[in-house]
């Protein structure tokens, strides 16, 4: 069995004494659990430690595998330049993993290196491995801890905005390639839980924060990785978690493997959730043991898609029909003449009798895939506004490539119908949950942000994003503010 064990761990830099300067004592339970993880890894004596980190190269549609033979990193950006690690990469395992990913149609590889130095998502786990090793083989000297003295090589993986089942499949490939090369590996999934547990924390509070942490801890405690795959993307976004995709890859590395799950600790004293968990295989890989979570997720997702499509509002059904027709047939829909009879019969009369600005937003795998709209109506009816903006959101948003036909079934739509904007004197008149905002200047620059968006919790955040979209500097430019409400259709 190539996977000796897997661990889910957080990565707060302040847990390292040279960075924390005493604050690390506030997370003693996390430190004790982390020390246990380090001790277990030393006892297992793996050939290679595979670490996935949210803070290495991140791409929306590509899982990055760090190339090369070695790398170094320090906590210099956290005020501790003498604290860090130097590692030898398992270049053969990384290269074979990239080759097999390409062969199996998984978007992963060693291209696109951005920052060669080790990030803190890797450095924090290695700190505890190094500490456990040093207790066995103490050395003199100060700082500059060097992993080359350890008999382990490293594979560093990034995460991406891919579907949960793709992350899981990539994890299964990690084990497959390790088996192929005869590597004994330990998988370390580096990632914090929610960053929104407390108003006094650096990211504030959201009710979804504790909810996400309960979900993750339950999965860690029971070993039910299906919970990690089915987690609602909107909830995860509002919780501001950073470890979920890392945990999903780890789950794939343990596909069909019976494990002993242990939640070693959980704390959140700084407004950020820190969970430490261990998963120890207790038997061989078995397709009949009920732990084929990737297959279970695909079945659940297909049923959930069918349920979601059935529950879509007429506004969304119209937007979906327009975009799908355009992508498949390259035809722009005229809703007065081109709609199927059943769809036309389901649409409210107001879609054809009123005019209004409307935005169509698209998401895939919980990530924005396009958003285009009109502040004021420019077409003969709201129905025509929605049809045109759906096509623009999917195919003309300059931030994204045009939607492909194979993506259509995965798209989740919002249709926002806008009220007439009203001028406001300043930010005090805003509420990002209730009002959208328009920031404009006399020379024609204008930026807009819709209300009630995941991750936008304050008027200041809302104004800043809207201004940036319009190329406006709020400190230097004289800008006018308007607010509006939306009726959101899902």
PDB file of N, CA and C in Angstrom, residues 18-73:
ATOM      1  N   UNK A  18       9.223  31.574  16.151  1.00  0.00           N
ATOM      2  CA  UNK A  18       9.967  32.738  15.663  1.00  0.00           C
ATOM      3  C   UNK A  18       9.041  33.756  15.000  1.00  0.00           C
ATOM      4  N   UNK A  19       7.853  33.326  14.613  1.00  0.00           N
ATOM      5  CA  UNK A  19       6.865  34.228  14.034  1.00  0.00           C
ATOM      6  C   UNK A  19       5.858  34.664  15.096  1.00  0.00           C
ATOM      7  N   UNK A  20       5.397  33.717  15.910  1.00  0.00           N
ATOM      8  CA  UNK A  20       4.342  34.002  16.878  1.00  0.00           C
ATOM      9  C   UNK A  20       4.771  34.828  18.059  1.00  0.00           C
ATOM     10  N   UNK A  21       6.042  34.711  18.475  1.00  0.00           N
ATOM     11  CA  UNK A  21       6.566  35.468  19.621  1.00  0.00           C
ATOM     12  C   UNK A  21       5.655  35.343  20.838  1.00  0.00           C
ATOM     13  N   UNK A  22       5.202  34.146  21.092  1.00  0.00           N
ATOM     14  CA  UNK A  22       4.379  33.881  22.264  1.00  0.00           C
ATOM     15  C   UNK A  22       2.901  33.713  21.960  1.00  0.00           C
ATOM     16  N   UNK A  23       2.408  34.268  20.867  1.00  0.00           N
ATOM     17  CA  UNK A  23       0.984  34.129  20.541  1.00  0.00           C
ATOM     18  C   UNK A  23       0.627  32.681  20.219  1.00  0.00           C
ATOM     19  N   UNK A  24       1.643  31.901  19.836  1.00  0.00           N
ATOM     20  CA  UNK A  24       1.370  30.500  19.505  1.00  0.00           C
ATOM     21  C   UNK A  24       0.849  29.737  20.718  1.00  0.00           C
ATOM     22  N   UNK A  25       1.115  30.254  21.918  1.00  0.00           N
ATOM     23  CA  UNK A  25       0.636  29.566  23.116  1.00  0.00           C
ATOM     24  C   UNK A  25      -0.885  29.580  23.207  1.00  0.00           C
ATOM     25  N   UNK A  26      -1.537  30.440  22.433  1.00  0.00           N
ATOM     26  CA  UNK A  26      -2.994  30.498  22.436  1.00  0.00           C
ATOM     27  C   UNK A  26      -3.615  29.352  21.632  1.00  0.00           C
ATOM     28  N   UNK A  27      -2.807  28.593  20.920  1.00  0.00           N
ATOM     29  CA  UNK A  27      -3.319  27.445  20.166  1.00  0.00           C
ATOM     30  C   UNK A  27      -2.525  26.188  20.552  1.00  0.00           C
ATOM     31  N   UNK A  28      -2.432  25.979  21.860  1.00  0.00           N
ATOM     32  CA  UNK A  28      -1.668  24.837  22.378  1.00  0.00           C
ATOM     33  C   UNK A  28      -2.212  23.508  21.870  1.00  0.00           C
ATOM     34  N   UNK A  29      -3.546  23.391  21.768  1.00  0.00           N
ATOM     35  CA  UNK A  29      -4.118  22.114  21.307  1.00  0.00           C
ATOM     36  C   UNK A  29      -3.697  21.827  19.869  1.00  0.00           C
ATOM     37  N   UNK A  30      -3.663  22.875  19.035  1.00  0.00           N
ATOM     38  CA  UNK A  30      -3.219  22.701  17.653  1.00  0.00           C
ATOM     39  C   UNK A  30      -1.757  22.304  17.607  1.00  0.00           C
ATOM     40  N   UNK A  31      -0.933  22.937  18.454  1.00  0.00           N
ATOM     41  CA  UNK A  31       0.494  22.610  18.486  1.00  0.00           C
ATOM     42  C   UNK A  31       0.704  21.166  18.902  1.00  0.00           C
ATOM     43  N   UNK A  32      -0.002  20.734  19.944  1.00  0.00           N
ATOM     44  CA  UNK A  32       0.160  19.350  20.412  1.00  0.00           C
ATOM     45  C   UNK A  32      -0.260  18.359  19.333  1.00  0.00           C
ATOM     46  N   UNK A  33      -1.353  18.653  18.654  1.00  0.00           N
ATOM     47  CA  UNK A  33      -1.805  17.752  17.589  1.00  0.00           C
ATOM     48  C   UNK A  33      -0.811  17.746  16.438  1.00  0.00           C
ATOM     49  N   UNK A  34      -0.282  18.907  16.097  1.00  0.00           N
ATOM     50  CA  UNK A  34       0.694  19.020  15.012  1.00  0.00           C
ATOM     51  C   UNK A  34       1.971  18.255  15.366  1.00  0.00           C
ATOM     52  N   UNK A  35       2.381  18.336  16.619  1.00  0.00           N
ATOM     53  CA  UNK A  35       3.561  17.584  17.053  1.00  0.00           C
ATOM     54  C   UNK A  35       3.329  16.082  16.916  1.00  0.00           C
ATOM     55  N   UNK A  36       2.100  15.648  17.185  1.00  0.00           N
ATOM     56  CA  UNK A  36       1.764  14.235  17.002  1.00  0.00           C
ATOM     57  C   UNK A  36       1.837  13.850  15.532  1.00  0.00           C
ATOM     58  N   UNK A  37       1.373  14.742  14.650  1.00  0.00           N
ATOM     59  CA  UNK A  37       1.481  14.484  13.218  1.00  0.00           C
ATOM     60  C   UNK A  37       2.944  14.339  12.810  1.00  0.00           C
ATOM     61  N   UNK A  38       3.790  15.267  13.263  1.00  0.00           N
ATOM     62  CA  UNK A  38       5.214  15.182  12.945  1.00  0.00           C
ATOM     63  C   UNK A  38       5.833  13.887  13.432  1.00  0.00           C
ATOM     64  N   UNK A  39       5.474  13.497  14.653  1.00  0.00           N
ATOM     65  CA  UNK A  39       6.032  12.261  15.213  1.00  0.00           C
ATOM     66  C   UNK A  39       5.601  11.050  14.388  1.00  0.00           C
ATOM     67  N   UNK A  40       4.327  11.031  13.975  1.00  0.00           N
ATOM     68  CA  UNK A  40       3.837   9.883  13.193  1.00  0.00           C
ATOM     69  C   UNK A  40       4.531   9.813  11.832  1.00  0.00           C
ATOM     70  N   UNK A  41       4.741  10.949  11.214  1.00  0.00           N
ATOM     71  CA  UNK A  41       5.407  10.935   9.913  1.00  0.00           C
ATOM     72  C   UNK A  41       6.820  10.394  10.048  1.00  0.00           C
ATOM     73  N   UNK A  42       7.530  10.810  11.091  1.00  0.00           N
ATOM     74  CA  UNK A  42       8.892  10.300  11.313  1.00  0.00           C
ATOM     75  C   UNK A  42       8.864   8.789  11.529  1.00  0.00           C
ATOM     76  N   UNK A  43       7.893   8.310  12.304  1.00  0.00           N
ATOM     77  CA  UNK A  43       7.802   6.867  12.567  1.00  0.00           C
ATOM     78  C   UNK A  43       7.462   6.087  11.301  1.00  0.00           C
ATOM     79  N   UNK A  44       6.626   6.654  10.443  1.00  0.00           N
ATOM     80  CA  UNK A  44       6.254   5.968   9.206  1.00  0.00           C
ATOM     81  C   UNK A  44       7.412   5.905   8.223  1.00  0.00           C
ATOM     82  N   UNK A  45       8.318   6.871   8.320  1.00  0.00           N
ATOM     83  CA  UNK A  45       9.523   6.894   7.485  1.00  0.00           C
ATOM     84  C   UNK A  45       9.194   6.734   5.994  1.00  0.00           C
ATOM     85  N   UNK A  46       8.389   7.661   5.424  1.00  0.00           N
ATOM     86  CA  UNK A  46       7.999   7.531   4.016  1.00  0.00           C
ATOM     87  C   UNK A  46       9.157   7.849   3.078  1.00  0.00           C
ATOM     88  N   UNK A  47       9.013   7.438   1.834  1.00  0.00           N
ATOM     89  CA  UNK A  47       9.962   7.865   0.811  1.00  0.00           C
ATOM     90  C   UNK A  47       9.716   9.327   0.428  1.00  0.00           C
ATOM     91  N   UNK A  48       8.427   9.696   0.357  1.00  0.00           N
ATOM     92  CA  UNK A  48       8.048  11.014  -0.152  1.00  0.00           C
ATOM     93  C   UNK A  48       6.862  11.542   0.642  1.00  0.00           C
ATOM     94  N   UNK A  49       6.895  12.844   0.901  1.00  0.00           N
ATOM     95  CA  UNK A  49       5.745  13.531   1.479  1.00  0.00           C
ATOM     96  C   UNK A  49       5.112  14.365   0.377  1.00  0.00           C
ATOM     97  N   UNK A  50       3.854  14.107   0.090  1.00  0.00           N
ATOM     98  CA  UNK A  50       3.098  14.872  -0.905  1.00  0.00           C
ATOM     99  C   UNK A  50       2.271  15.906  -0.149  1.00  0.00           C
ATOM    100  N   UNK A  51       2.471  17.179  -0.467  1.00  0.00           N
ATOM    101  CA  UNK A  51       1.779  18.267   0.230  1.00  0.00           C
ATOM    102  C   UNK A  51       0.992  19.103  -0.781  1.00  0.00           C
ATOM    103  N   UNK A  52      -0.298  19.262  -0.542  1.00  0.00           N
ATOM    104  CA  UNK A  52      -1.095  20.196  -1.350  1.00  0.00           C
ATOM    105  C   UNK A  52      -1.316  21.463  -0.540  1.00  0.00           C
ATOM    106  N   UNK A  53      -1.102  22.602  -1.181  1.00  0.00           N
ATOM    107  CA  UNK A  53      -1.186  23.888  -0.495  1.00  0.00           C
ATOM    108  C   UNK A  53      -2.016  24.881  -1.295  1.00  0.00           C
ATOM    109  N   UNK A  54      -2.910  25.624  -0.632  1.00  0.00           N
ATOM    110  CA  UNK A  54      -3.670  26.663  -1.331  1.00  0.00           C
ATOM    111  C   UNK A  54      -2.840  27.894  -1.682  1.00  0.00           C
ATOM    112  N   UNK A  55      -1.606  27.957  -1.195  1.00  0.00           N
ATOM    113  CA  UNK A  55      -0.810  29.176  -1.356  1.00  0.00           C
ATOM    114  C   UNK A  55       0.354  29.028  -2.331  1.00  0.00           C
ATOM    115  N   UNK A  56       0.389  27.920  -3.059  1.00  0.00           N
ATOM    116  CA  UNK A  56       1.304  27.833  -4.183  1.00  0.00           C
ATOM    117  C   UNK A  56       0.546  28.306  -5.424  1.00  0.00           C
ATOM    118  N   UNK A  57       1.056  28.079  -6.615  1.00  0.00           N
ATOM    119  CA  UNK A  57       0.419  28.581  -7.838  1.00  0.00           C
ATOM    120  C   UNK A  57      -1.030  28.104  -7.913  1.00  0.00           C
ATOM    121  N   UNK A  58      -1.949  29.067  -8.090  1.00  0.00           N
ATOM    122  CA  UNK A  58      -3.371  28.748  -8.180  1.00  0.00           C
ATOM    123  C   UNK A  58      -3.886  29.167  -9.551  1.00  0.00           C
ATOM    124  N   UNK A  59      -4.559  28.237 -10.222  1.00  0.00           N
ATOM    125  CA  UNK A  59      -5.224  28.530 -11.482  1.00  0.00           C
ATOM    126  C   UNK A  59      -6.664  28.048 -11.383  1.00  0.00           C
ATOM    127  N   UNK A  60      -7.550  28.721 -12.097  1.00  0.00           N
ATOM    128  CA  UNK A  60      -8.955  28.349 -12.045  1.00  0.00           C
ATOM    129  C   UNK A  60      -9.180  26.953 -12.615  1.00  0.00           C
ATOM    130  N   UNK A  61      -8.423  26.602 -13.656  1.00  0.00           N
ATOM    131  CA  UNK A  61      -8.711  25.364 -14.386  1.00  0.00           C
ATOM    132  C   UNK A  61      -7.484  24.472 -14.560  1.00  0.00           C
ATOM    133  N   UNK A  62      -6.527  24.553 -13.617  1.00  0.00           N
ATOM    134  CA  UNK A  62      -5.286  23.803 -13.800  1.00  0.00           C
ATOM    135  C   UNK A  62      -4.632  23.560 -12.445  1.00  0.00           C
ATOM    136  N   UNK A  63      -4.354  22.296 -12.154  1.00  0.00           N
ATOM    137  CA  UNK A  63      -3.681  21.915 -10.910  1.00  0.00           C
ATOM    138  C   UNK A  63      -2.168  21.917 -11.126  1.00  0.00           C
ATOM    139  N   UNK A  64      -1.484  22.749 -10.376  1.00  0.00           N
ATOM    140  CA  UNK A  64      -0.053  22.913 -10.585  1.00  0.00           C
ATOM    141  C   UNK A  64       0.743  21.932  -9.732  1.00  0.00           C
ATOM    142  N   UNK A  65       1.722  21.300 -10.358  1.00  0.00           N
ATOM    143  CA  UNK A  65       2.665  20.404  -9.692  1.00  0.00           C
ATOM    144  C   UNK A  65       4.029  21.073  -9.769  1.00  0.00           C
ATOM    145  N   UNK A  66       4.642  21.348  -8.630  1.00  0.00           N
ATOM    146  CA  UNK A  66       5.907  22.084  -8.634  1.00  0.00           C
ATOM    147  C   UNK A  66       6.987  21.281  -9.355  1.00  0.00           C
ATOM    148  N   UNK A  67       7.675  21.904 -10.322  1.00  0.00           N
ATOM    149  CA  UNK A  67       8.743  21.213 -11.055  1.00  0.00           C
ATOM    150  C   UNK A  67      10.090  21.389 -10.355  1.00  0.00           C
ATOM    151  N   UNK A  68      11.101  20.746 -10.903  1.00  0.00           N
ATOM    152  CA  UNK A  68      12.463  20.947 -10.428  1.00  0.00           C
ATOM    153  C   UNK A  68      12.933  19.890  -9.454  1.00  0.00           C
ATOM    154  N   UNK A  69      14.151  20.084  -8.974  1.00  0.00           N
ATOM    155  CA  UNK A  69      14.787  19.116  -8.076  1.00  0.00           C
ATOM    156  C   UNK A  69      14.798  19.561  -6.621  1.00  0.00           C
ATOM    157  N   UNK A  70      14.721  20.865  -6.380  1.00  0.00           N
ATOM    158  CA  UNK A  70      14.797  21.333  -5.001  1.00  0.00           C
ATOM    159  C   UNK A  70      14.175  22.722  -4.895  1.00  0.00           C
ATOM    160  N   UNK A  71      13.922  23.138  -3.666  1.00  0.00           N
ATOM    161  CA  UNK A  71      13.368  24.466  -3.415  1.00  0.00           C
ATOM    162  C   UNK A  71      13.669  24.857  -1.981  1.00  0.00           C
ATOM    163  N   UNK A  72      13.601  26.141  -1.716  1.00  0.00           N
ATOM    164  CA  UNK A  72      13.781  26.664  -0.365  1.00  0.00           C
ATOM    165  C   UNK A  72      12.651  27.631  -0.066  1.00  0.00           C
ATOM    166  N   UNK A  73      12.485  27.941   1.186  1.00  0.00           N
ATOM    167  CA  UNK A  73      11.491  28.928   1.587  1.00  0.00           C
ATOM    168  C   UNK A  73      11.725  29.336   3.019  1.00  0.00           C
TER     169      UNK A  73
END
